[in-house]
Coordinates of C-alpha atoms in Angstrom, one line a residue:
R1 CA -33.3 153.8 46.5
R2 CA -34.0 151.9 49.5
T3 CA -30.4 152.4 50.6
A4 CA -30.4 156.0 50.2
L5 CA -33.2 156.5 52.4
R6 CA -31.5 154.4 55.1
S7 CA -27.9 156.2 54.6
R8 CA -28.1 158.6 57.6
P9 CA -29.5 158.7 61.1
M10 CA -33.2 159.2 61.5
T11 CA -33.0 162.5 63.2
E12 CA -30.6 163.8 60.3
A13 CA -33.1 162.8 57.6
P14 CA -35.1 165.6 55.8
V15 CA -38.5 166.1 56.6
T16 CA -41.1 164.7 54.7
I17 CA -44.8 166.3 54.9
L18 CA -47.6 163.7 54.1
D19 CA -51.0 165.0 53.3
G20 CA -54.1 164.9 55.3
G21 CA -57.5 162.7 55.5
T22 CA -58.6 162.6 52.0
G23 CA -62.0 161.3 52.6
R24 CA -62.9 163.8 55.2
E25 CA -61.9 166.6 52.6
L26 CA -63.9 164.9 49.9
E27 CA -67.0 165.2 52.1
R28 CA -66.4 168.6 53.2
R29 CA -66.0 169.7 49.4
G30 CA -69.4 168.0 48.7
A31 CA -68.3 165.2 46.7
P32 CA -70.3 162.0 46.6
F33 CA -69.7 160.3 50.1
R34 CA -72.0 157.6 51.7
Q35 CA -72.1 154.2 52.6
P36 CA -71.1 151.4 51.5
E37 CA -68.6 152.9 48.9
W38 CA -67.4 155.5 51.4
S39 CA -64.8 157.5 49.9
A40 CA -64.6 155.2 46.9
L41 CA -67.8 156.7 45.7
A42 CA -66.2 159.7 44.3
L43 CA -63.9 157.5 42.1
Y44 CA -67.0 156.4 40.6
E45 CA -69.0 159.8 40.4
A46 CA -66.5 162.6 40.7
P47 CA -62.8 161.9 40.1
E48 CA -62.1 165.4 39.4
K49 CA -62.8 166.0 43.0
V50 CA -60.4 163.6 44.3
R51 CA -57.5 165.2 42.0
E52 CA -58.7 168.6 43.6
V53 CA -58.3 167.4 47.3
H54 CA -54.9 165.8 46.3
E55 CA -54.0 169.3 44.7
S56 CA -55.1 171.2 47.8
F57 CA -52.5 169.2 49.9
V58 CA -49.7 169.6 47.5
A59 CA -50.6 173.3 47.3
V60 CA -49.9 173.7 51.2
G61 CA -46.8 172.0 51.4
A62 CA -47.2 168.2 51.2
D63 CA -44.4 166.4 49.8
A64 CA -46.4 163.2 49.5
I65 CA -50.1 162.3 48.7
T66 CA -51.7 159.0 49.3
T67 CA -54.2 157.6 46.6
N68 CA -57.7 157.6 47.5
S69 CA -57.8 153.8 47.5
Y70 CA -58.7 153.2 51.3
A71 CA -62.3 152.0 50.5
I72 CA -61.4 150.0 47.3
V73 CA -61.8 146.8 49.4
P74 CA -64.6 144.1 49.5
F75 CA -65.6 145.4 53.0
H76 CA -66.9 148.6 51.0
L77 CA -67.5 147.3 47.5
G78 CA -68.9 143.8 48.1
S79 CA -68.8 141.6 44.9
R80 CA -68.1 144.9 42.9
F81 CA -64.5 144.7 44.0
A82 CA -64.0 141.8 41.6
E83 CA -65.3 143.8 38.9
D84 CA -64.4 147.3 39.6
G85 CA -61.2 146.8 42.0
E86 CA -58.6 147.2 39.3
R87 CA -60.3 150.0 37.5
L88 CA -61.0 152.0 40.3
L89 CA -57.3 151.9 41.5
E90 CA -56.2 152.9 38.0
V91 CA -58.8 156.0 38.6
A92 CA -57.2 156.9 42.1
L93 CA -53.9 156.5 41.1
D94 CA -54.4 158.9 38.0
A95 CA -56.0 161.6 40.1
A96 CA -52.8 161.6 42.3
T97 CA -50.3 161.4 39.7
R98 CA -51.9 164.5 37.9
A99 CA -52.0 166.4 41.2
K100 CA -48.4 166.0 41.9
R101 CA -45.9 168.7 41.3
G102 CA -42.0 168.2 40.5
G103 CA -40.8 165.6 43.3
T104 CA -44.1 164.9 45.1
L105 CA -44.3 161.4 46.0
V106 CA -47.2 159.3 45.2
L107 CA -47.9 156.7 47.9
G108 CA -50.3 154.0 47.1
S109 CA -52.7 153.4 50.0
L110 CA -53.3 149.6 51.0
P111 CA -56.0 149.6 53.8
P112 CA -56.9 147.0 56.1
T113 CA -58.3 144.4 53.6
C114 CA -61.2 143.0 56.1
G115 CA -62.4 146.4 57.6
S116 CA -60.8 149.2 59.8
Y117 CA -60.2 148.7 63.5
E118 CA -61.5 145.2 63.7
P119 CA -58.1 143.2 63.3
D120 CA -59.8 140.0 64.6
K121 CA -61.7 140.1 61.4
F122 CA -58.6 139.7 59.4
D123 CA -59.1 136.7 57.0
E124 CA -55.8 135.8 54.8
T125 CA -58.5 134.2 52.2
I126 CA -60.1 137.4 51.4
A127 CA -56.9 139.3 51.9
E128 CA -54.9 137.4 49.3
P129 CA -56.6 138.7 45.9
V130 CA -57.1 142.3 47.4
V131 CA -53.2 142.5 48.1
A132 CA -52.3 140.8 44.7
T133 CA -54.6 143.5 42.9
F134 CA -53.1 146.3 44.7
R135 CA -49.7 145.0 44.3
R136 CA -50.3 145.1 40.4
A137 CA -52.0 148.3 40.3
F138 CA -49.3 150.1 42.3
A139 CA -46.3 148.9 40.2
H140 CA -45.0 152.6 39.7
V141 CA -45.9 154.3 42.9
D142 CA -43.1 155.7 44.8
A143 CA -44.1 153.5 47.9
I144 CA -47.0 151.3 48.9
L145 CA -48.4 152.3 52.1
C146 CA -49.8 149.7 54.4
E147 CA -51.8 151.6 56.8
T148 CA -54.1 151.5 59.8
V149 CA -52.7 148.1 60.4
G150 CA -54.0 146.6 63.6
S151 CA -52.0 143.4 64.3
I152 CA -48.7 141.8 63.8
R153 CA -50.3 139.1 61.9
E154 CA -51.9 141.3 59.5
A155 CA -48.8 143.4 58.9
A156 CA -46.7 140.3 58.4
F157 CA -49.0 139.1 55.8
Y158 CA -48.9 142.3 53.8
L159 CA -45.0 142.4 54.1
D160 CA -44.7 138.7 53.0
R161 CA -47.2 139.1 49.9
L162 CA -45.6 142.5 48.7
G163 CA -42.0 141.0 49.2
N164 CA -39.3 143.1 47.7
A165 CA -41.2 144.3 44.7
K166 CA -41.9 147.8 46.1
R167 CA -40.6 150.0 48.5
I168 CA -43.2 149.8 51.7
W169 CA -44.2 152.1 54.2
L170 CA -45.8 150.4 57.2
S171 CA -48.2 152.1 59.6
F172 CA -49.9 151.0 62.8
C173 CA -53.3 151.9 64.1
L174 CA -52.9 152.4 68.0
R175 CA -55.2 152.7 71.1
V176 CA -54.5 153.2 74.5
G177 CA -53.0 150.3 76.7
E178 CA -54.3 148.9 79.7
N179 CA -52.0 151.2 81.8
E180 CA -53.5 154.3 80.0
E181 CA -49.9 155.4 79.1
R182 CA -48.2 153.1 76.8
P183 CA -50.1 153.1 73.2
V184 CA -50.5 149.4 71.7
L185 CA -51.9 147.9 68.6
L186 CA -55.8 147.3 68.4
T187 CA -55.1 143.6 69.5
G188 CA -53.1 144.6 72.6
E189 CA -49.8 143.8 71.1
T190 CA -47.0 146.2 71.8
L191 CA -45.0 148.3 69.2
T192 CA -41.7 146.6 70.5
E193 CA -43.2 143.3 70.0
A194 CA -44.0 144.0 66.2
V195 CA -40.4 145.7 65.6
R196 CA -39.1 142.2 67.1
A197 CA -41.3 140.1 65.1
L198 CA -41.7 141.5 61.7
A199 CA -39.2 141.3 58.9
L200 CA -38.3 144.8 58.1
D201 CA -35.9 144.6 55.6
N202 CA -38.2 146.1 53.0
V203 CA -39.7 148.7 55.1
D204 CA -38.5 152.2 54.4
V205 CA -40.6 154.0 56.8
L206 CA -42.2 152.7 60.0
L207 CA -45.4 155.0 61.1
V208 CA -48.5 155.1 63.3
N209 CA -51.8 156.6 62.2
C210 CA -55.3 157.0 62.5
C211 CA -54.7 157.3 66.3
D212 CA -55.1 160.1 69.2
V213 CA -52.7 163.0 68.8
R214 CA -51.5 162.3 72.3
L215 CA -50.6 158.6 71.5
V216 CA -47.9 159.6 68.7
L217 CA -45.1 160.9 71.2
P218 CA -44.9 157.8 73.4
A219 CA -45.2 155.7 70.2
I220 CA -42.3 157.4 68.3
L221 CA -40.2 156.9 71.5
E222 CA -40.9 153.4 71.7
L223 CA -40.4 152.6 68.2
K224 CA -37.0 154.4 68.1
A225 CA -35.9 152.5 71.0
A226 CA -37.1 149.0 69.8
L227 CA -35.4 149.5 66.2
E228 CA -32.0 150.6 68.0
D229 CA -32.3 147.5 70.4
R230 CA -32.9 145.2 67.3
L231 CA -30.7 147.0 64.5
G232 CA -28.1 149.1 66.5
S233 CA -27.9 152.9 66.9
S234 CA -26.3 153.5 63.4
G235 CA -29.5 154.9 62.1
L236 CA -29.4 152.4 59.1
H237 CA -33.1 151.5 59.7
P238 CA -36.6 152.5 58.8
R239 CA -37.3 156.2 59.2
L240 CA -40.0 157.0 61.7
G241 CA -43.3 158.8 61.0
A242 CA -47.0 159.6 62.1
Y243 CA -50.1 161.0 61.0
P244 CA -52.8 160.8 63.7
N245 CA -56.6 161.9 63.6
A246 CA -58.1 165.1 64.6
F247 CA -60.3 162.8 67.0
S248 CA -59.6 159.7 69.1
V249 CA -60.0 156.2 67.9
P250 CA -63.7 155.2 67.4
P251 CA -65.1 152.1 69.2
P252 CA -64.8 148.8 66.7
G253 CA -66.9 149.1 64.1
A254 CA -68.1 152.7 64.4
A255 CA -65.9 154.2 61.6
N256 CA -66.9 151.7 59.2
H257 CA -70.5 152.9 59.4
T258 CA -70.6 156.7 60.3
L259 CA -68.5 159.8 60.5
R260 CA -66.9 160.8 63.8
E261 CA -67.2 164.4 65.0
V262 CA -63.9 166.3 64.5
D263 CA -62.2 167.8 67.7
F264 CA -61.8 171.4 66.8
N265 CA -59.5 171.6 69.9
I266 CA -56.9 170.1 67.7
T267 CA -56.3 173.2 65.6
P268 CA -53.5 173.8 62.9
A269 CA -51.2 175.6 65.3
K270 CA -51.6 172.5 68.2
L271 CA -50.7 169.9 65.6
A272 CA -47.7 171.9 64.4
D273 CA -46.4 172.1 68.0
A274 CA -47.0 168.3 68.4
G275 CA -45.2 167.8 65.1
R276 CA -42.2 169.8 66.5
T277 CA -42.1 167.2 69.6
W278 CA -42.6 164.2 67.1
H279 CA -39.5 165.5 64.9
A280 CA -37.5 166.1 68.1
A281 CA -38.1 162.6 69.2
G282 CA -37.1 161.0 65.8
A283 CA -40.2 161.3 63.4
T284 CA -39.0 162.7 60.0
V285 CA -42.2 161.7 58.2
V286 CA -45.4 163.7 59.5
G287 CA -48.9 164.4 58.3
G288 CA -52.4 163.9 59.3
C289 CA -55.1 161.1 59.0
C290 CA -59.2 161.7 59.5
G291 CA -60.1 165.1 60.2
V292 CA -56.8 166.7 59.3
G293 CA -57.2 169.4 56.5
P294 CA -54.9 171.3 54.3
E295 CA -54.9 174.1 56.9
H296 CA -53.2 171.7 59.3
I297 CA -50.7 170.6 56.7
R298 CA -49.9 173.9 55.8
A299 CA -49.1 174.6 59.5
L300 CA -47.2 171.3 59.8
A301 CA -45.1 172.1 56.8
D302 CA -44.3 175.7 57.9
A303 CA -43.2 174.6 61.4
L304 CA -41.0 171.6 60.3
K305 CA -39.7 172.7 56.9
G306 CA -38.7 176.1 58.7
R307 CA -36.8 173.7 61.3
D308 CA -35.0 172.1 58.6
T309 CA -33.7 175.4 56.7

């Protein structure tokens, strides 16, 4: 299956529409949602709400849904991760599996294991058992989505520990670089440096997520150029994708403690327009992260699936 995904140039690959922000949608629908458990609280108290959110994205055209496992880490659960982690992952996977239709892909979300947006706090001793637990739980998902990755070091760790046991989608979180034009990883490392440094043999899709919409196009262009420089222009390398926020990246620590206000200027129509430019640049996997709801995904699906047909 990995070979099939890479058997044609990126721009000729079929478009895959991702879902939107599950946590935000849970909160919007009145599911239990507070710190410290964050979106994991619904897995404890209202797993049916999680299934409903997945179903809402599938109903508007999402080809892939991501498990609600972003907060199943010690950062949010503390010591309860050791006690409840595997069970909560089973609940999250069950909710996604029950929501899928036909060929819907189920992506197992592997979040930053030591907290979002603070890559300097990444600790391999904490991450080791977390990744091992996720790898066991996600033995039968369509792919493991390592998302909101803030550094090359963290990405390399995940790729090494996951190995070739599962298809991997790797997604970087971005911020504005010092020149205010070039997007960079949260550590300041460039996407080109990441492509050159990482072993990408088991990566089927390379993405950016949880970032400002305006950073996506330059990121896709840089990733495409870096991949072609390293692997050639045959197209036999990872597909590219993006699923940004409906607001900018918060300052360090903020998103781990409070909800950000959605930028309602990022309308479904505007996100669809942006999605067309990303696709034209080489992205064939497109969706949304925090603040992106079913209405946005419907607009993306209409725009990009119409483009394919």
